[in-house]
CSV table of C-alpha atoms and ligand atoms in Angstrom, one decimal:
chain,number,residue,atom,x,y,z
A,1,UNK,CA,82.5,97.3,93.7
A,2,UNK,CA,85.4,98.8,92.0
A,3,UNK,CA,88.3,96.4,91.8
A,4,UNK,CA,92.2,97.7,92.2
A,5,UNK,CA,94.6,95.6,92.4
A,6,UNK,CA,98.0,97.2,93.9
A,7,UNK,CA,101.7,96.4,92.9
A,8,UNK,CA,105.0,97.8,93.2
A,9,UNK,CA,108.6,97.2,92.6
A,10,UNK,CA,110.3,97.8,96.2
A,11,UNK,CA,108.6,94.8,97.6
A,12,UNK,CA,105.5,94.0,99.4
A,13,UNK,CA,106.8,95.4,103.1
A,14,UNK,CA,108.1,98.7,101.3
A,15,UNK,CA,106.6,102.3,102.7
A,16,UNK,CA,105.0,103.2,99.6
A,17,UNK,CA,102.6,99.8,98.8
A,18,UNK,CA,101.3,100.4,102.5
A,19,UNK,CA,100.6,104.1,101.9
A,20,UNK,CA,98.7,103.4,98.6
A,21,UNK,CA,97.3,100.5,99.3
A,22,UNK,CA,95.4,102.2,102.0
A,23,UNK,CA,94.7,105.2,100.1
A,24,UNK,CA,93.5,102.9,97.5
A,25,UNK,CA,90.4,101.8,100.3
A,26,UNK,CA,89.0,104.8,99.4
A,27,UNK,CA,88.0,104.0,96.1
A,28,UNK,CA,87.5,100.5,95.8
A,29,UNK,CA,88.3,96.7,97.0
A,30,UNK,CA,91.9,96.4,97.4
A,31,UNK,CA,94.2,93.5,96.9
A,32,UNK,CA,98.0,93.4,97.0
A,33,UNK,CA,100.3,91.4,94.7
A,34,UNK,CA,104.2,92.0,95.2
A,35,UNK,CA,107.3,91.0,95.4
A,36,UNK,CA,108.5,89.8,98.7
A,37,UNK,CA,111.6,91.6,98.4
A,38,UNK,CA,112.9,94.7,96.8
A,39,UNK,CA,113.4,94.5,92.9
A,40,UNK,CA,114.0,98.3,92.1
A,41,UNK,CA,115.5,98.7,88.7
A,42,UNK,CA,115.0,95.1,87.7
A,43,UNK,CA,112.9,96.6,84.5
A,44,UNK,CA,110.6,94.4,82.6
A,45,UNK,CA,111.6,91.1,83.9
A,46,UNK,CA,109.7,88.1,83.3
A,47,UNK,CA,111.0,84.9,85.7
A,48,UNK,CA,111.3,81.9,83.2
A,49,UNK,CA,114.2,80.2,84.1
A,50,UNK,CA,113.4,79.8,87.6
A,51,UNK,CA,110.5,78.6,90.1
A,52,UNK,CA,108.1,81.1,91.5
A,53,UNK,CA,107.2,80.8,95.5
A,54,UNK,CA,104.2,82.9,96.3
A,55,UNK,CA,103.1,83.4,100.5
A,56,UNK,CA,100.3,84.8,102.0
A,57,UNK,CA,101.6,88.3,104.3
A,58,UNK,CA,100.5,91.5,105.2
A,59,UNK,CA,101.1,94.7,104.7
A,60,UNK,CA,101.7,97.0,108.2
A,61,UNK,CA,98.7,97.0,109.5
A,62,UNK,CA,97.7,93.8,109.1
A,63,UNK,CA,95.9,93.8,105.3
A,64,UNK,CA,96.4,90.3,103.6
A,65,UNK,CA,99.0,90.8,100.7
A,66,UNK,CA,100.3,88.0,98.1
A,67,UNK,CA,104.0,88.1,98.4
A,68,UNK,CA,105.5,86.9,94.7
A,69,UNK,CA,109.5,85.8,94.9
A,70,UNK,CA,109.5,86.8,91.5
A,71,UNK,CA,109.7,90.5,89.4
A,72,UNK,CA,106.8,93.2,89.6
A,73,UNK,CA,105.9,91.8,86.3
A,74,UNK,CA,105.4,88.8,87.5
A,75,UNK,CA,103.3,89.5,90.4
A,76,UNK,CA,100.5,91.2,87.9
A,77,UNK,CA,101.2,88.5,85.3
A,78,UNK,CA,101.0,85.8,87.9
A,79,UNK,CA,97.6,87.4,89.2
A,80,UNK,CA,96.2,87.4,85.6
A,81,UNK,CA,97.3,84.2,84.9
A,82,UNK,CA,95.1,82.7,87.7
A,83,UNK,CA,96.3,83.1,91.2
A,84,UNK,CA,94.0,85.8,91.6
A,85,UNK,CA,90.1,84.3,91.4
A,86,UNK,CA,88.9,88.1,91.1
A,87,UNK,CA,90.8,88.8,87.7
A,88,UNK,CA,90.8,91.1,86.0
A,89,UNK,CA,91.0,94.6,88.4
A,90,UNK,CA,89.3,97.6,87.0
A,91,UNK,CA,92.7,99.0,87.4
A,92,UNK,CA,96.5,97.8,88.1
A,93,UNK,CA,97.9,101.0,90.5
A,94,UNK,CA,101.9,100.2,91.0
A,95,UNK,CA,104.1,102.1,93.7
A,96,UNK,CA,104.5,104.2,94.9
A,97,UNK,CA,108.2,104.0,94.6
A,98,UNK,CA,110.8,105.0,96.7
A,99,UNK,CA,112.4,107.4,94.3
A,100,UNK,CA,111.4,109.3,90.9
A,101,UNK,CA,110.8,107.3,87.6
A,102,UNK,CA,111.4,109.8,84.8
A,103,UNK,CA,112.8,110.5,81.6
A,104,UNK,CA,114.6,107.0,80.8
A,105,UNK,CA,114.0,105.8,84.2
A,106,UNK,CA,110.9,104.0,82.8
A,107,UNK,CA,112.8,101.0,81.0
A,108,UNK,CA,114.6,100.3,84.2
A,109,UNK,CA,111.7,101.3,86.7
A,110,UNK,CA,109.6,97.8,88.1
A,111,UNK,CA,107.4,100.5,89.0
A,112,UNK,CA,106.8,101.2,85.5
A,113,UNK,CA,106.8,98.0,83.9
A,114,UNK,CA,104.3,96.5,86.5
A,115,UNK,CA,102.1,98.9,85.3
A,116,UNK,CA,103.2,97.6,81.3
A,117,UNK,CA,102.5,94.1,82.1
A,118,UNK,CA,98.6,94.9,83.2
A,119,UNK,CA,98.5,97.0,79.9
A,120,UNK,CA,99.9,94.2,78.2
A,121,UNK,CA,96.8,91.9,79.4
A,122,UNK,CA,94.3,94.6,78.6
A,123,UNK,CA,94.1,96.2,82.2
A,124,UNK,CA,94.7,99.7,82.9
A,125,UNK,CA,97.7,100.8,84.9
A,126,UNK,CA,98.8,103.3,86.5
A,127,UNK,CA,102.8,104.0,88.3
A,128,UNK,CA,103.1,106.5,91.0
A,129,UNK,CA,106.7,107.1,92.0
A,130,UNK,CA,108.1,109.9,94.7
A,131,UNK,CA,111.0,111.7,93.6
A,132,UNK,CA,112.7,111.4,97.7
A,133,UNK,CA,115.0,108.5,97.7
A,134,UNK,CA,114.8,109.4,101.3
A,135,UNK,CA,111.2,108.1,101.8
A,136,UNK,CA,111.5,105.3,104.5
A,137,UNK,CA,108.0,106.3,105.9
A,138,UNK,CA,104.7,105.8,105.4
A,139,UNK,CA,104.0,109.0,106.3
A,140,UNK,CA,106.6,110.3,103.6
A,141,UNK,CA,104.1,109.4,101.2
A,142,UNK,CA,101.2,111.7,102.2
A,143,UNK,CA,101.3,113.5,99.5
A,144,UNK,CA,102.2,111.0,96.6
A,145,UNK,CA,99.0,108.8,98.1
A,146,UNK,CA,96.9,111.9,98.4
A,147,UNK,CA,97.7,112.7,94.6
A,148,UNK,CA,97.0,109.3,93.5
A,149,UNK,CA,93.7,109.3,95.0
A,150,UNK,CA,92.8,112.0,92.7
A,151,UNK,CA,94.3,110.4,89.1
A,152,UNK,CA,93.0,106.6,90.1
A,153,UNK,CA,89.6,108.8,90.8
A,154,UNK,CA,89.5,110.4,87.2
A,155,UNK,CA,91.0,107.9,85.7
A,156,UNK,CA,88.7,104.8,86.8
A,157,UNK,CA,85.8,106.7,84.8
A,158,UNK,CA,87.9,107.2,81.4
A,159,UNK,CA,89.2,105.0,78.9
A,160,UNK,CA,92.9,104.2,78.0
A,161,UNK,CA,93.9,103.2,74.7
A,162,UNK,CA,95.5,99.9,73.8
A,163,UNK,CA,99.3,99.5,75.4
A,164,UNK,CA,99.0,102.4,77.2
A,165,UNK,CA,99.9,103.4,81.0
A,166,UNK,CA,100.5,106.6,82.6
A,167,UNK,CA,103.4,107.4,84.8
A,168,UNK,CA,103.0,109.9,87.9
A,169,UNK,CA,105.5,111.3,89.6
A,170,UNK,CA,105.3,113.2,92.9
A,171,UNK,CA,108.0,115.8,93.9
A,172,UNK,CA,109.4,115.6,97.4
A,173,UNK,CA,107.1,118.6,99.1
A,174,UNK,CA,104.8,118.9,101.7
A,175,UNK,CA,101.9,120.2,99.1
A,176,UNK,CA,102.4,119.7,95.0
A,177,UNK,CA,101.8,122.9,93.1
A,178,UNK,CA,99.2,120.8,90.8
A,179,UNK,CA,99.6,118.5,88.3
A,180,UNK,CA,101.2,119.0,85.0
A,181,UNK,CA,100.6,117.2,81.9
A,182,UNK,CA,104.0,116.6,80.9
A,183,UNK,CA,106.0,114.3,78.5
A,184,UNK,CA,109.4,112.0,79.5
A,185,UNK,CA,112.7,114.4,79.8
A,186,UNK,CA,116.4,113.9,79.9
A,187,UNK,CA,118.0,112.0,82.7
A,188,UNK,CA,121.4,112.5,83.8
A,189,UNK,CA,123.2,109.4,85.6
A,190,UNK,CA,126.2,109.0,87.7
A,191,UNK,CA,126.9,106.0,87.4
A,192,UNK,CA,130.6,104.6,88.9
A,193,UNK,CA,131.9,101.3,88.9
A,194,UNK,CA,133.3,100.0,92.0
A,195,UNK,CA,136.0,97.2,92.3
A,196,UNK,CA,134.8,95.0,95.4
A,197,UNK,CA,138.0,92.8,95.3
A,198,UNK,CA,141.5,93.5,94.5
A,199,UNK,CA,141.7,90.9,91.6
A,200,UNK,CA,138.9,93.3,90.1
A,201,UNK,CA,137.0,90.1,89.1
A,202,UNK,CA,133.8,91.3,91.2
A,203,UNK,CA,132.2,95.2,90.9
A,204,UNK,CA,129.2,97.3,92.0
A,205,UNK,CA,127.8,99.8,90.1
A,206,UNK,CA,126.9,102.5,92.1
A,207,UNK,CA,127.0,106.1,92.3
A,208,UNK,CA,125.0,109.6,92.8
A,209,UNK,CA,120.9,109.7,92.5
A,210,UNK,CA,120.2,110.7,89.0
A,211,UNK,CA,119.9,114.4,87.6
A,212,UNK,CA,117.5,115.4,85.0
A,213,UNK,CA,117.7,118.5,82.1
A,214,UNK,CA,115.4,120.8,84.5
A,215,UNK,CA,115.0,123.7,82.0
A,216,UNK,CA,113.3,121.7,79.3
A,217,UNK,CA,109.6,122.8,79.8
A,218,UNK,CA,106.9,120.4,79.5
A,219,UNK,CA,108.6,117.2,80.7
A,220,UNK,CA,108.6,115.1,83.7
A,221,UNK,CA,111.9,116.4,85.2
A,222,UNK,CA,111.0,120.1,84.4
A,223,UNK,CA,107.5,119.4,86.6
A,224,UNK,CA,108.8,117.8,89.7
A,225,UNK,CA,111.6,120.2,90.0
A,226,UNK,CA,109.5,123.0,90.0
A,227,UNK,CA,107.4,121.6,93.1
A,228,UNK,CA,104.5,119.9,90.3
A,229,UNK,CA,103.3,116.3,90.1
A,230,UNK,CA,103.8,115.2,86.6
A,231,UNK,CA,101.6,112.7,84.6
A,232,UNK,CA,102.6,111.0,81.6
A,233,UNK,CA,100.9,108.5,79.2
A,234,UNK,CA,103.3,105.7,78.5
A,235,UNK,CA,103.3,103.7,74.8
A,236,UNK,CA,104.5,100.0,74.6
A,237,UNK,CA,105.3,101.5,71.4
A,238,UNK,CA,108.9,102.1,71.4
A,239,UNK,CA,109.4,102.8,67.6
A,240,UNK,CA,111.3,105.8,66.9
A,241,UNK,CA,108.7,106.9,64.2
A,242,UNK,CA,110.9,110.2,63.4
A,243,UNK,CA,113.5,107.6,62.7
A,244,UNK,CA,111.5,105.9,60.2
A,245,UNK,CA,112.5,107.9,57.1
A,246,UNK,CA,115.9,108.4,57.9
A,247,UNK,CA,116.7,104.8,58.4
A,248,UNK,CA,114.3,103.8,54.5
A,249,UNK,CA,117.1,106.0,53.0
A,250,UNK,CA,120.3,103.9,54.6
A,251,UNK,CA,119.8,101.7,51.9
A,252,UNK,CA,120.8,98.3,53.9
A,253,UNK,CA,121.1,95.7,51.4
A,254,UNK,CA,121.0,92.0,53.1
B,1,MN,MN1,111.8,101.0,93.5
């Protein structure tokens, strides 16, 4: 029996695990690992300084989860490491995340780096993320879980190379247009600081949802504004190869 186990980064009682985990039953034995609470934008954060409680929960409609109180790389790291008898999965499928994760989203995006962490052990990974920051229903996620279906499908059969993920995203529509091979865009933020006390000794960073560079075809942000679901193969790699011969001419002497 196919093997998948399910992650995400908005924690275990989110909308979006519940709606993928269950789509997920289609294809294969599911187990959840997550963290109990919400660690959105927490990027690829490994808990060393700190302990790690793990509980026994369930998602909505009563299927046993693993809660993690740690990062979503933890909770597939933890499961590797041994919690998890059954390791490793056939595949690591992390979301589907309340919001998009494109462009440069992907360094933040516990989504994302979930997905790194099983690529890291050798396990292929997959993040699904709805572009709706709206999404507080499991029915929001129709469509994302519908789509997801059809990659984890395709993808179960084929190979991924070494350090490799993929990243979906899933516009906010009733029906996706298709799905577009695509490569990672431009994000625009809007990010504000925000004094919270008069002294200006505390802040919060906040601000607007994130724009993208729409008109740049063939990336992520061009596809899901445009009413497509975007897929795109992720490289631990993060070398700026058409850097390299640049930088061998700077002449650095040390
Ligand atoms: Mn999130």
């Amino acid at each position: 029996m196919t093997k998948i186990l399910v992650t995400n980064d908005d924690g275990v009682h989110a909308p979006g695990i519940f709606a993928l985990a269950q789509a997920m039953r289609q294809l294969g034995d599911v187990t959840v690992f997550a963290p109990a609470t919400n660690q959105s934008a927490s990027g690829h954060k490994k808990t060393l300084f700190a302990e790690i409680p793990v509980a026994q929960t369930t998602l909505r409609d009563g299927y046993p989860a693993t809660a993690i109180t740690g990062s979503p790389a933890d909770s597939v790291s933890m499961a590797a490491l041994g919690i998890w008898q059954d390791w490793p999965p056939d595949i690591v499928v992390s979301g589907i995340n309340r919001g998009g994760n494109m462009g440069q989203d992907i360094t933040y995006s516990g989504t994302v780096t979930a997905a790194l962490e099983a690529a890291l052990t050798g396990v292929k990974a997959i993040a699904f993320s709805l572009d709706n920051m709206e999404a507080n229903d499991p029915a929001d996620y129709a469509e994302a879980a519908r789509v997801a279906v059809e990659v984890v499908k395709v993808a179960l059969a084929r190979p991924l190379p070494p350090l490799t993920i993929l990243n979906v995203n899933i516009p906010k529509i009733d029906r996706v247009k298709g799905l577009r091979l695509a490569r990672q865009g431009v994000r625009i933020y809007f990010d504000e600081l925000v004094p919270v006390n008069d002294d200006k000794s505390v802040y919060r960073i906040t601000g607007p949802a994130p724009s993208g560079v729409y008109d740049t075809v063939g990336t992520d942000v061009w596809a899901v504004h445009r009413g497509y679901a975007s897929i795109t193969p992720i490289h631990l790699d993060m070398t700026a190869h058409q850097f390299m011969a640049e930088l061998s001419v700077w002449d650095i002497e040390v």
